[in-house]
Coordinates of C-alpha atoms in Angstrom, one line a residue:
M1 CA 10.5 22.9 6.6
P2 CA 7.5 23.9 8.9
S3 CA 8.1 23.5 12.6
V4 CA 6.0 20.8 14.4
A5 CA 5.9 20.5 18.1
V6 CA 7.1 17.0 19.2
V7 CA 7.5 14.9 22.2
A8 CA 10.4 12.5 21.7
P9 CA 10.2 8.9 22.9
D10 CA 13.2 9.8 25.1
E11 CA 16.0 12.3 25.2
S12 CA 18.1 10.3 22.7
L13 CA 17.1 6.6 22.9
E14 CA 20.5 6.0 24.6
A15 CA 18.8 6.9 27.9
E16 CA 16.2 4.2 27.3
V17 CA 18.9 1.6 26.6
Q18 CA 20.7 2.6 29.8
S19 CA 17.4 2.2 31.7
E20 CA 16.9 -1.2 30.2
E21 CA 20.4 -2.3 31.3
Q22 CA 19.4 -1.6 34.9
R23 CA 16.7 -4.3 34.6
A24 CA 18.4 -7.0 32.6
S25 CA 15.9 -9.5 33.7
C26 CA 13.2 -7.7 31.7
P27 CA 10.1 -9.0 33.4
P28 CA 7.2 -9.4 30.9
S29 CA 4.8 -7.4 33.1
Y30 CA 7.1 -4.4 33.4
E31 CA 5.3 -2.2 30.9
A32 CA 1.9 -3.1 32.2
D33 CA 2.9 -2.5 35.8
E34 CA 4.4 0.8 34.9
R35 CA 1.2 2.0 33.2
A36 CA -0.9 0.6 36.1
S37 CA 1.1 2.6 38.6
G38 CA 0.5 5.7 36.6
D39 CA 4.1 6.2 35.6
H40 CA 4.2 7.9 32.2
S41 CA 7.9 8.7 32.2
K42 CA 10.0 8.9 29.2
N43 CA 10.9 5.3 29.3
S44 CA 7.3 4.1 29.1
E45 CA 6.1 2.6 25.8
Q46 CA 3.0 4.8 26.2
T47 CA 5.1 8.0 26.0
P48 CA 3.8 10.0 23.0
L49 CA 6.1 10.3 20.0
L50 CA 4.6 13.1 17.9
Q51 CA 2.6 15.8 19.5
Q52 CA -1.0 16.5 18.5
H53 CA -2.1 19.7 16.9
G54 CA -2.8 22.4 19.4
S55 CA -1.2 20.6 22.3
S56 CA 1.6 21.8 24.5
A57 CA 4.9 20.1 23.8
N58 CA 5.1 18.8 27.3
V59 CA 1.5 18.1 28.2
E60 CA -0.3 14.9 27.2
P61 CA -3.8 15.7 26.1
E62 CA -6.6 14.4 28.2
G63 CA -7.6 10.9 27.4
N64 CA -4.2 9.7 26.3
G65 CA -4.5 11.2 22.9
D66 CA -8.1 10.5 22.4
L67 CA -8.7 14.0 21.2
G68 CA -11.5 14.4 23.7
G69 CA -14.4 13.4 21.6
Q70 CA -13.7 9.9 20.3
E71 CA -15.3 8.4 23.4
D72 CA -18.8 8.6 21.9
V73 CA -17.7 6.1 19.2
D74 CA -17.5 3.3 21.8
E75 CA -20.9 4.3 23.2
R76 CA -22.8 3.8 19.9
P77 CA -25.1 0.9 19.3
W78 CA -23.2 -2.1 17.8
W79 CA -24.5 -1.5 14.3
K80 CA -23.1 2.0 14.4
R81 CA -19.8 1.2 16.0
P82 CA -16.8 1.2 13.7
S83 CA -14.9 -2.0 13.3
I84 CA -12.8 -3.7 10.6
G85 CA -15.6 -6.4 10.6
W86 CA -17.7 -3.9 8.6
L87 CA -15.1 -2.9 6.1
L88 CA -13.1 -6.1 5.6
P89 CA -15.8 -8.2 3.8
L90 CA -16.6 -5.4 1.3
F91 CA -13.0 -4.8 0.7
A92 CA -12.4 -8.5 0.2
F93 CA -15.2 -8.8 -2.4
T94 CA -13.8 -5.8 -4.3
T95 CA -10.3 -7.2 -4.4
L96 CA -11.7 -10.4 -6.0
A97 CA -12.8 -8.3 -8.9
F98 CA -9.5 -6.4 -8.9
G99 CA -7.5 -9.6 -9.0
G100 CA -9.8 -11.0 -11.7
T101 CA -9.0 -8.1 -14.0
L102 CA -5.2 -8.1 -13.4
V103 CA -4.1 -10.6 -16.1
P104 CA -7.0 -9.9 -18.5
K105 CA -6.2 -6.2 -18.5
L106 CA -2.6 -6.7 -19.2
N107 CA -3.5 -9.1 -22.0
L108 CA -6.2 -6.8 -23.3
I109 CA -3.6 -4.0 -23.6
L110 CA -1.2 -6.4 -25.4
T111 CA -3.9 -7.6 -27.7
L112 CA -5.1 -4.1 -28.6
I113 CA -1.5 -3.0 -29.3
C114 CA -0.8 -6.1 -31.3
R115 CA -4.0 -5.6 -33.5
Q116 CA -3.1 -2.0 -34.1
R117 CA 0.6 -2.7 -34.8
L118 CA -0.2 -5.6 -37.3
A119 CA -2.9 -3.6 -39.0
D120 CA -0.5 -0.6 -39.4
R121 CA 2.1 -2.9 -40.9
A122 CA -0.4 -4.4 -43.3
I123 CA -1.3 -0.9 -44.5
L124 CA 2.4 -0.1 -45.2
D125 CA 3.1 -3.5 -46.8
P126 CA 0.1 -4.9 -48.8
Q127 CA 2.0 -8.3 -49.1
F128 CA 2.1 -8.7 -45.3
Q129 CA -0.3 -11.4 -44.0
F130 CA -1.2 -12.1 -40.4
C131 CA -3.6 -14.3 -38.4
P132 CA -6.5 -12.4 -36.9
V133 CA -5.9 -11.2 -33.3
V134 CA -8.8 -12.4 -31.1
L135 CA -9.5 -10.8 -27.7
G136 CA -9.1 -13.3 -24.9
A137 CA -7.2 -15.8 -27.0
D138 CA -3.4 -16.7 -26.7
N139 CA -2.5 -15.1 -30.0
P140 CA 1.0 -16.5 -30.5
Q141 CA 1.6 -13.9 -33.3
C142 CA 1.7 -11.3 -30.6
Q143 CA 4.4 -13.0 -28.5
T144 CA 7.3 -11.2 -30.2
P145 CA 10.0 -9.0 -28.6
E146 CA 8.6 -6.0 -30.6
I147 CA 5.0 -6.4 -29.3
Q148 CA 6.3 -7.2 -25.8
A149 CA 8.4 -4.0 -25.8
L150 CA 5.5 -1.8 -27.1
S151 CA 3.2 -3.3 -24.4
A152 CA 5.8 -2.6 -21.7
R153 CA 6.1 1.0 -22.8
F154 CA 2.4 1.5 -22.9
N155 CA 2.1 0.2 -19.4
L156 CA 4.9 2.5 -18.4
Y157 CA 3.1 5.6 -19.8
T158 CA -0.3 4.7 -18.2
N159 CA 1.3 4.2 -14.9
L160 CA 3.1 7.5 -15.3
V161 CA -0.1 9.3 -15.9
S162 CA -2.0 7.6 -13.0
G163 CA 0.9 7.8 -10.7
I164 CA 1.6 11.5 -11.1
L165 CA -2.1 12.4 -10.5
S166 CA -2.3 10.1 -7.5
A167 CA 0.9 11.6 -6.1
I168 CA -0.9 15.0 -6.1
T169 CA -4.2 13.8 -4.7
S170 CA -3.2 11.1 -2.2
P171 CA -1.9 13.4 0.6
K172 CA -4.8 15.7 0.2
L173 CA -7.2 12.8 0.5
G174 CA -5.5 11.6 3.6
V175 CA -5.8 15.1 5.3
L176 CA -9.4 15.4 4.1
S177 CA -10.2 12.0 5.7
D178 CA -9.0 13.4 9.1
R179 CA -11.4 16.3 8.7
Y180 CA -14.5 14.8 7.0
G181 CA -14.3 11.1 7.8
R182 CA -12.7 8.0 6.3
T183 CA -15.7 6.4 4.7
K184 CA -16.7 9.4 2.5
I185 CA -13.2 9.8 1.1
I186 CA -12.8 6.0 0.5
A187 CA -16.1 6.1 -1.4
A188 CA -15.0 9.0 -3.6
T189 CA -11.7 7.1 -4.4
T190 CA -13.6 3.9 -5.3
A191 CA -16.1 5.8 -7.5
C192 CA -13.2 7.2 -9.6
M193 CA -11.9 3.6 -10.0
A194 CA -15.3 2.5 -11.1
L195 CA -15.4 5.2 -13.8
G196 CA -12.0 4.0 -15.0
E197 CA -13.5 0.5 -15.5
V198 CA -16.2 2.0 -17.7
V199 CA -13.5 3.2 -20.1
T200 CA -11.9 -0.2 -20.2
I201 CA -15.3 -1.8 -20.9
V202 CA -15.8 0.6 -23.9
A203 CA -12.3 -0.2 -25.3
A204 CA -12.8 -3.9 -24.9
T205 CA -16.3 -3.9 -26.4
W206 CA -15.5 -2.0 -29.6
P207 CA -11.7 -2.6 -30.2
D208 CA -12.1 -1.8 -33.9
R209 CA -13.6 1.6 -33.2
V210 CA -11.8 2.7 -30.0
N211 CA -8.1 3.4 -30.2
V212 CA -6.0 1.7 -27.5
N213 CA -4.9 5.2 -26.4
W214 CA -8.4 5.9 -25.0
L215 CA -7.4 3.7 -22.1
F216 CA -5.4 6.7 -20.9
L217 CA -8.7 8.3 -19.9
G218 CA -9.4 5.5 -17.5
Y219 CA -6.0 5.9 -15.9
I220 CA -6.5 9.6 -15.6
L221 CA -9.8 9.0 -13.7
D222 CA -8.1 6.4 -11.6
G223 CA -5.3 8.8 -10.7
V224 CA -7.6 11.7 -9.9
G225 CA -9.2 9.5 -7.2
G226 CA -5.8 8.7 -5.8
S227 CA -5.8 5.1 -7.3
F228 CA -5.4 2.0 -5.2
T229 CA -2.5 3.6 -3.3
A230 CA -4.7 6.2 -1.7
A231 CA -7.5 3.7 -1.2
L232 CA -5.3 1.3 0.8
A233 CA -3.8 4.2 2.8
L234 CA -7.3 5.4 3.7
I235 CA -8.4 1.9 4.6
H236 CA -5.3 1.6 6.9
S237 CA -6.4 4.9 8.5
Y238 CA -9.9 3.4 9.2
A239 CA -8.3 0.3 10.7
A240 CA -5.9 2.3 12.8
D241 CA -8.9 4.2 14.3
C242 CA -10.4 0.9 15.4
T243 CA -7.4 -1.0 16.8
S244 CA -4.6 -0.7 19.4
P245 CA -1.0 -0.2 18.3
A246 CA -0.1 -3.7 19.5
R247 CA -2.6 -5.3 17.1
R248 CA -2.1 -2.9 14.2
N249 CA 0.3 -5.0 12.1
E250 CA -2.0 -8.0 12.5
V251 CA -5.1 -6.0 11.4
F252 CA -3.2 -4.4 8.5
G253 CA -2.1 -7.9 7.6
Y254 CA -5.8 -8.9 7.3
F255 CA -6.4 -6.2 4.7
H256 CA -3.2 -7.1 2.8
G257 CA -4.3 -10.7 3.1
A258 CA -7.7 -9.8 1.6
L259 CA -6.0 -8.0 -1.2
F260 CA -3.8 -11.0 -2.0
T261 CA -6.8 -13.3 -1.7
G262 CA -8.5 -11.3 -4.4
I263 CA -5.3 -11.5 -6.5
A264 CA -5.0 -15.2 -5.9
L265 CA -8.7 -16.3 -6.4
G266 CA -9.7 -13.5 -8.7
P267 CA -7.8 -14.9 -11.8
L268 CA -9.3 -18.4 -11.2
L269 CA -12.8 -17.1 -11.0
A270 CA -12.2 -14.7 -13.9
G271 CA -11.0 -17.7 -16.0
Y272 CA -14.3 -19.5 -15.3
V273 CA -16.4 -16.4 -16.0
I274 CA -14.6 -15.7 -19.3
K275 CA -15.0 -19.4 -20.3
A276 CA -18.7 -19.4 -19.3
T277 CA -19.5 -16.2 -21.1
D278 CA -17.0 -16.6 -23.9
S279 CA -16.2 -12.9 -23.5
I280 CA -13.3 -11.1 -21.8
V281 CA -15.5 -8.0 -21.4
S282 CA -17.7 -9.7 -18.8
I283 CA -15.0 -9.6 -16.1
F284 CA -14.7 -5.9 -16.5
Y285 CA -18.5 -5.5 -16.0
I286 CA -18.2 -7.5 -12.8
S287 CA -15.3 -5.3 -11.6
F288 CA -17.4 -2.2 -12.2
A289 CA -20.3 -3.7 -10.3
S290 CA -18.1 -4.6 -7.3
H291 CA -16.8 -1.0 -7.1
L292 CA -20.4 0.3 -7.1
L293 CA -21.3 -2.2 -4.3
F294 CA -18.3 -0.9 -2.3
V295 CA -19.4 2.7 -2.7
V296 CA -23.0 1.8 -1.6
G297 CA -21.7 -0.2 1.4
L298 CA -19.5 2.7 2.5
A299 CA -22.4 5.1 2.2
F300 CA -25.1 3.0 4.0
V301 CA -23.5 0.2 5.9
V302 CA -19.9 0.9 7.2
P303 CA -20.0 3.2 10.3
E304 CA -17.6 6.2 10.3
S305 CA -14.6 5.6 12.5
L306 CA -14.0 9.2 13.5
S307 CA -16.5 10.9 15.8
R308 CA -18.2 14.2 15.0
A309 CA -16.2 15.9 17.7
R310 CA -12.8 14.8 16.3
R311 CA -13.8 15.8 12.8
S312 CA -15.1 19.2 14.0
M313 CA -11.8 19.7 15.9
A314 CA -9.8 18.9 12.8
Q315 CA -11.9 21.2 10.7
E316 CA -11.5 24.0 13.3
N317 CA -7.7 23.5 13.3
H318 CA -7.7 23.7 9.5
R319 CA -9.7 27.0 9.6
K320 CA -7.3 28.5 12.1
Q321 CA -4.3 27.5 9.9
K322 CA -6.0 29.1 6.9
A323 CA -6.8 32.3 8.9
E324 CA -3.2 32.5 10.1
G325 CA -1.9 32.3 6.5
A326 CA -4.7 34.4 5.0
S327 CA -2.4 37.2 3.8
W328 CA -0.9 36.5 0.4
S329 CA 2.9 36.0 0.1
L330 CA 5.1 34.5 -2.5
T331 CA 6.5 32.1 0.0
Q332 CA 3.1 30.9 1.1
T333 CA 2.1 30.3 -2.6
V334 CA 5.3 28.3 -3.3
K335 CA 4.7 26.2 -0.2
S336 CA 1.1 25.4 -1.1
A337 CA 2.1 24.4 -4.7
N338 CA 5.0 22.2 -3.4
L339 CA 4.1 18.6 -4.2
L340 CA 6.4 17.3 -1.5
A341 CA 5.1 19.6 1.3
P342 CA 3.0 16.7 2.9
L343 CA 6.2 14.8 3.5
S344 CA 7.1 17.4 6.2
I345 CA 5.3 15.2 8.8
L346 CA 8.1 12.6 8.3
Y347 CA 10.7 15.2 9.5
P348 CA 9.2 16.9 12.6
T349 CA 11.2 19.8 14.0
G350 CA 10.8 22.2 16.9
P351 CA 11.1 22.1 20.7
G352 CA 11.3 18.6 22.0
S353 CA 12.0 16.9 18.7
S354 CA 14.5 14.1 18.4
P355 CA 17.0 13.0 15.8
A356 CA 16.1 9.4 16.7
L357 CA 12.4 10.1 15.9
R358 CA 13.2 11.7 12.6
L359 CA 15.6 8.9 11.6
N360 CA 12.9 6.3 12.4
L361 CA 10.2 8.1 10.4
L362 CA 12.4 8.8 7.4
T363 CA 13.9 5.3 7.3
L364 CA 10.6 3.5 7.7
A365 CA 9.1 5.6 5.0
A366 CA 12.1 5.0 2.7
V367 CA 12.0 1.2 3.2
D368 CA 8.2 1.2 2.7
T369 CA 8.6 3.2 -0.5
V370 CA 11.3 0.9 -1.9
G371 CA 9.3 -2.2 -1.1
F372 CA 6.1 -0.9 -2.6
G373 CA 7.9 0.4 -5.7
V374 CA 9.5 -3.0 -6.4
A375 CA 6.3 -4.9 -5.8
V376 CA 4.3 -2.6 -8.2
G377 CA 7.0 -2.3 -10.8
A378 CA 7.5 -6.1 -11.0
I379 CA 3.9 -7.0 -11.7
T380 CA 3.9 -6.4 -15.5
V381 CA 7.4 -7.6 -16.2
V382 CA 6.8 -10.8 -14.3
V383 CA 3.7 -11.6 -16.3
Y384 CA 5.4 -10.7 -19.6
Y385 CA 8.5 -12.6 -18.7
L386 CA 6.6 -15.8 -17.9
E387 CA 4.8 -15.6 -21.3
Y388 CA 8.0 -14.8 -23.2
A389 CA 10.5 -17.1 -21.5
F390 CA 8.3 -20.1 -20.8
G391 CA 5.6 -19.7 -23.5
W392 CA 2.8 -19.5 -20.9
G393 CA -0.7 -18.3 -21.8
N394 CA -3.5 -16.8 -19.8
F395 CA -4.2 -20.0 -17.9
E396 CA -0.6 -20.7 -16.8
S397 CA 0.0 -17.1 -15.8
S398 CA -3.2 -17.0 -13.8
I399 CA -2.3 -20.2 -12.0
Y400 CA 1.1 -18.7 -11.1
V401 CA -0.5 -15.5 -9.8
S402 CA -2.9 -17.6 -7.7
I403 CA -0.2 -19.8 -6.2
I404 CA 2.0 -16.8 -5.2
N405 CA -0.9 -14.9 -3.7
T406 CA -2.3 -17.9 -1.9
T407 CA 1.0 -18.1 -0.1
R408 CA 0.8 -14.4 0.7
V409 CA -2.6 -14.9 2.2
A410 CA -1.4 -17.8 4.4
V411 CA 1.4 -15.7 5.7
L412 CA -0.7 -12.6 6.3
V413 CA -3.9 -14.1 7.6
V414 CA -2.6 -17.2 9.4
L415 CA 1.1 -17.0 10.2
L416 CA 1.4 -13.3 11.1
P417 CA -1.6 -13.0 13.3
V418 CA -0.6 -16.2 15.2
V419 CA 2.9 -15.0 15.8
T420 CA 1.6 -11.5 16.8
R421 CA -0.8 -12.8 19.3
L422 CA 1.8 -15.1 20.9
V423 CA 4.4 -12.3 21.2
R424 CA 2.0 -9.5 22.2
R425 CA -0.2 -11.4 24.7
G426 CA 0.5 -8.8 27.4
H427 CA -0.4 -5.8 25.2
Q428 CA -3.8 -6.9 23.6
G429 CA -5.8 -4.5 25.8
E430 CA -3.6 -1.5 25.0
N431 CA -5.3 1.9 24.3
R432 CA -5.8 2.2 20.6
N433 CA -4.8 5.8 20.7
A434 CA -1.4 5.2 22.4
R435 CA 1.8 5.9 20.4
V436 CA 4.5 3.4 21.2
G437 CA 7.0 3.5 18.4
S438 CA 8.7 0.6 16.7
D439 CA 9.7 -2.3 19.0
W440 CA 11.9 -5.3 18.4
F441 CA 9.0 -7.3 17.1
D442 CA 8.0 -4.8 14.4
L443 CA 11.6 -4.6 13.2
S444 CA 12.1 -8.4 13.2
I445 CA 9.0 -8.8 11.0
I446 CA 10.2 -6.1 8.6
R447 CA 13.7 -7.5 8.3
F448 CA 12.6 -11.1 7.8
G449 CA 10.2 -10.0 5.1
L450 CA 12.8 -8.0 3.2
F451 CA 15.3 -10.8 3.5
F452 CA 12.9 -13.3 1.9
D453 CA 12.1 -10.8 -0.9
T454 CA 15.8 -10.5 -1.7
I455 CA 16.3 -14.2 -1.9
G456 CA 13.2 -14.8 -3.9
Y457 CA 14.1 -12.3 -6.6
L458 CA 17.6 -13.7 -6.9
G459 CA 15.8 -17.0 -7.5
Y460 CA 14.0 -15.4 -10.4
V461 CA 17.3 -14.7 -12.0
I462 CA 18.6 -18.3 -12.0
A463 CA 15.2 -20.1 -12.5
P464 CA 15.6 -22.4 -15.5
S465 CA 12.0 -23.4 -15.8
G466 CA 8.5 -22.3 -14.9
S467 CA 8.3 -24.5 -11.9
C468 CA 11.5 -23.2 -10.4
F469 CA 10.4 -19.6 -11.1
T470 CA 7.2 -20.4 -9.2
A471 CA 9.2 -21.8 -6.3
A472 CA 11.2 -18.5 -6.2
G473 CA 7.9 -16.6 -6.2
I474 CA 6.7 -18.5 -3.2
V475 CA 9.8 -17.3 -1.3
T476 CA 9.1 -13.7 -2.3
A477 CA 5.5 -14.3 -1.1
V478 CA 6.8 -15.0 2.5
G479 CA 8.3 -11.5 2.4
S480 CA 4.8 -9.9 2.2
M481 CA 4.8 -9.8 6.0
A482 CA 7.0 -6.7 5.9
S483 CA 4.4 -4.4 4.3
P484 CA 1.7 -4.3 7.0
A485 CA 4.5 -4.2 9.7
L486 CA 5.9 -1.0 8.0
A487 CA 2.6 0.7 7.8
S488 CA 1.8 -0.2 11.4
A489 CA 5.2 1.0 12.6
L490 CA 4.7 4.4 10.9
T491 CA 1.3 5.0 12.6
K492 CA 2.8 4.2 16.0
H493 CA 5.0 7.3 15.7
V494 CA 2.2 9.8 15.4
P495 CA -0.9 10.7 17.4
Q496 CA -4.4 9.6 16.4
D497 CA -5.4 12.9 14.8
R498 CA -2.5 12.7 12.3
I499 CA -2.7 9.0 11.2
G500 CA -4.5 10.1 8.0
Q501 CA -1.8 12.7 7.4
V502 CA 1.1 10.3 7.8
L503 CA -0.6 7.6 5.7
G504 CA -1.4 10.3 3.1
A505 CA 2.3 11.1 3.0
T506 CA 3.1 7.5 2.5
G507 CA 0.4 7.5 -0.2
L508 CA 2.3 10.3 -1.9
L509 CA 5.6 8.2 -1.7
H510 CA 3.7 5.2 -3.0
A511 CA 2.3 7.2 -5.9
L512 CA 5.8 8.6 -6.8
S513 CA 7.3 5.1 -6.6
R514 CA 4.5 3.8 -8.8
V515 CA 5.6 6.3 -11.4
V516 CA 9.4 5.8 -11.0
A517 CA 9.6 2.0 -10.4
P518 CA 7.5 0.8 -13.4
T519 CA 9.1 3.4 -15.6
V520 CA 12.6 2.1 -14.7
F521 CA 11.7 -1.6 -14.7
N522 CA 9.7 -1.6 -17.9
L523 CA 12.5 0.4 -19.6
I524 CA 15.1 -2.2 -18.4
Y525 CA 12.9 -5.1 -19.5
S526 CA 12.2 -3.6 -23.0
A527 CA 15.9 -2.8 -23.4
T528 CA 17.1 -6.3 -22.4
V529 CA 14.3 -8.6 -23.6
G530 CA 15.8 -11.1 -26.1
R531 CA 19.3 -10.7 -24.7
F532 CA 19.8 -11.1 -20.9
T533 CA 16.1 -10.8 -20.1
Q534 CA 16.6 -11.5 -16.4
T535 CA 18.5 -8.2 -15.9
V536 CA 15.3 -6.6 -14.4
F537 CA 15.2 -9.2 -11.7
V538 CA 18.8 -8.5 -10.7
V539 CA 17.9 -4.9 -10.3
L540 CA 14.8 -5.8 -8.2
A541 CA 16.8 -8.0 -5.9
A542 CA 19.3 -5.2 -5.4
C543 CA 16.5 -2.8 -4.4
Y544 CA 15.2 -5.2 -1.8
A545 CA 18.8 -5.7 -0.5
V546 CA 19.2 -2.0 -0.1
A547 CA 15.9 -1.8 1.8
F548 CA 17.0 -4.6 4.1
L549 CA 20.2 -2.8 5.0
L550 CA 18.2 0.5 5.6
S551 CA 15.9 -1.3 8.0
W552 CA 18.8 -1.7 10.4
L553 CA 18.9 2.1 10.9
V554 CA 15.6 2.0 12.7
R555 CA 16.0 2.0 16.4
P556 CA 13.4 0.3 18.6
H557 CA 11.4 2.1 21.3
G558 CA 11.0 0.1 24.5
G559 CA 11.2 -3.7 24.8
C560 CA 13.7 -6.1 26.4
L561 CA 17.4 -5.3 26.2
L562 CA 18.1 -8.8 24.9
F563 CA 15.9 -8.2 21.9
V564 CA 17.2 -4.7 21.3
F565 CA 20.7 -6.2 21.2
L566 CA 19.6 -8.9 18.8
T567 CA 17.8 -6.7 16.4
A568 CA 19.9 -3.5 16.3

């Protein structure tokens, strides 16, 4: 594992707890007073956690981690100054199209597979008769265990292809964004997703001429661009550049809320569009246009969040690293080809490193990966289960998706920001480049979210009707607060110039979980459908329970002793 110079939050975190015991009253202004007095001791929440590139292990870079060149961003005219206000509206519009294609794309795949399967059967058995399979219709002849299993396997294989490719490209895109800017790399990722939609349009327009397997090309293009896992990680990097650590979980929550708003309202709008145009293909045209609009906005409207000086410094560091490793060696070649090499940032070693720091980074990344894998792996099986167990069609499934995601939006856009502002009133003006680690509030949000997810998936197992299943889904929606809190906590452990790298590493883990989780869950569903079909939800609940237990290994940095005791 490569050595990385580190400054630990304290010598062992026990020293911090002892220091907290000496001031049991825990005055709210303590941290602010300490910073105002210029005390940057190891007990301060402003103490750096992971050292910047090219800095001494014991010297804080000038500007509190500002990389000496980011100041010019704040001096730009307002229309050139980076802010989530530029990116969030464009992202929200794109997610509406994304949400609108979610259910139609699953049903398009099922319909194409059903057409092909029934046609093949008719060729083998001339006596076999079947009703025509119509794109966009309910097609009850396709709601059989055999077609369900084939559709689940197809989704498994497409996610496998896209996930493996995005696992390779996501970390590289994260590092490239540190060197060349966030907006350029986000635009490139979005362009690849737009090309994937073109393939879907072709397959849906000429279903009799285009084999369903051509959809693999769209997933390949999507994976080469890093897919939505890389896009969300890069957007988080942009948001982290613009906000202080104290507000980061709130701001990340806005982007997650925008995503779930799209997933909630998108299906409803898509239903009206399909009904008005009498064509399922129209929604894929709209999705393609929204991706193009996002690319244009990133190119001409959204200001870059990284200054030229910071990008130049990152590029110079990269050139130095390449020069140092210019001589060829077998070890160097193996390291460069190692898919998991970007994960080394989650296990920093070297002078000044701390076991507590490594434990926090590894545990947060593991919990985040499990939560993401379950969320992604459950999407297709939930939709197929609803249609199989309760006989729901496109309309009912879309209503369910809208209800669940409306709840998520309320939690992320209303509840989480209100709670965050109430709790962090004394930290709103904190330097956006400070590294403060995970505190009791971060960990409380994470643990509450994982607890609600576990209870909700257990509710899926015992739900006797569609309404009860929807009620359990609302409980899982409350658990969505954990995801932005996890991403925020991870960025608080690294300096500003490595946020793209650490989120690129989580993008790699997300891509791998996107491969493994749907593979496992779709195999479980296809193997148990028609017998104990709820088996997959038992497994999903167990995964969240494990993540909940793991979250208790994360140790808070700073904060009142009372809350440390209550949450650890």
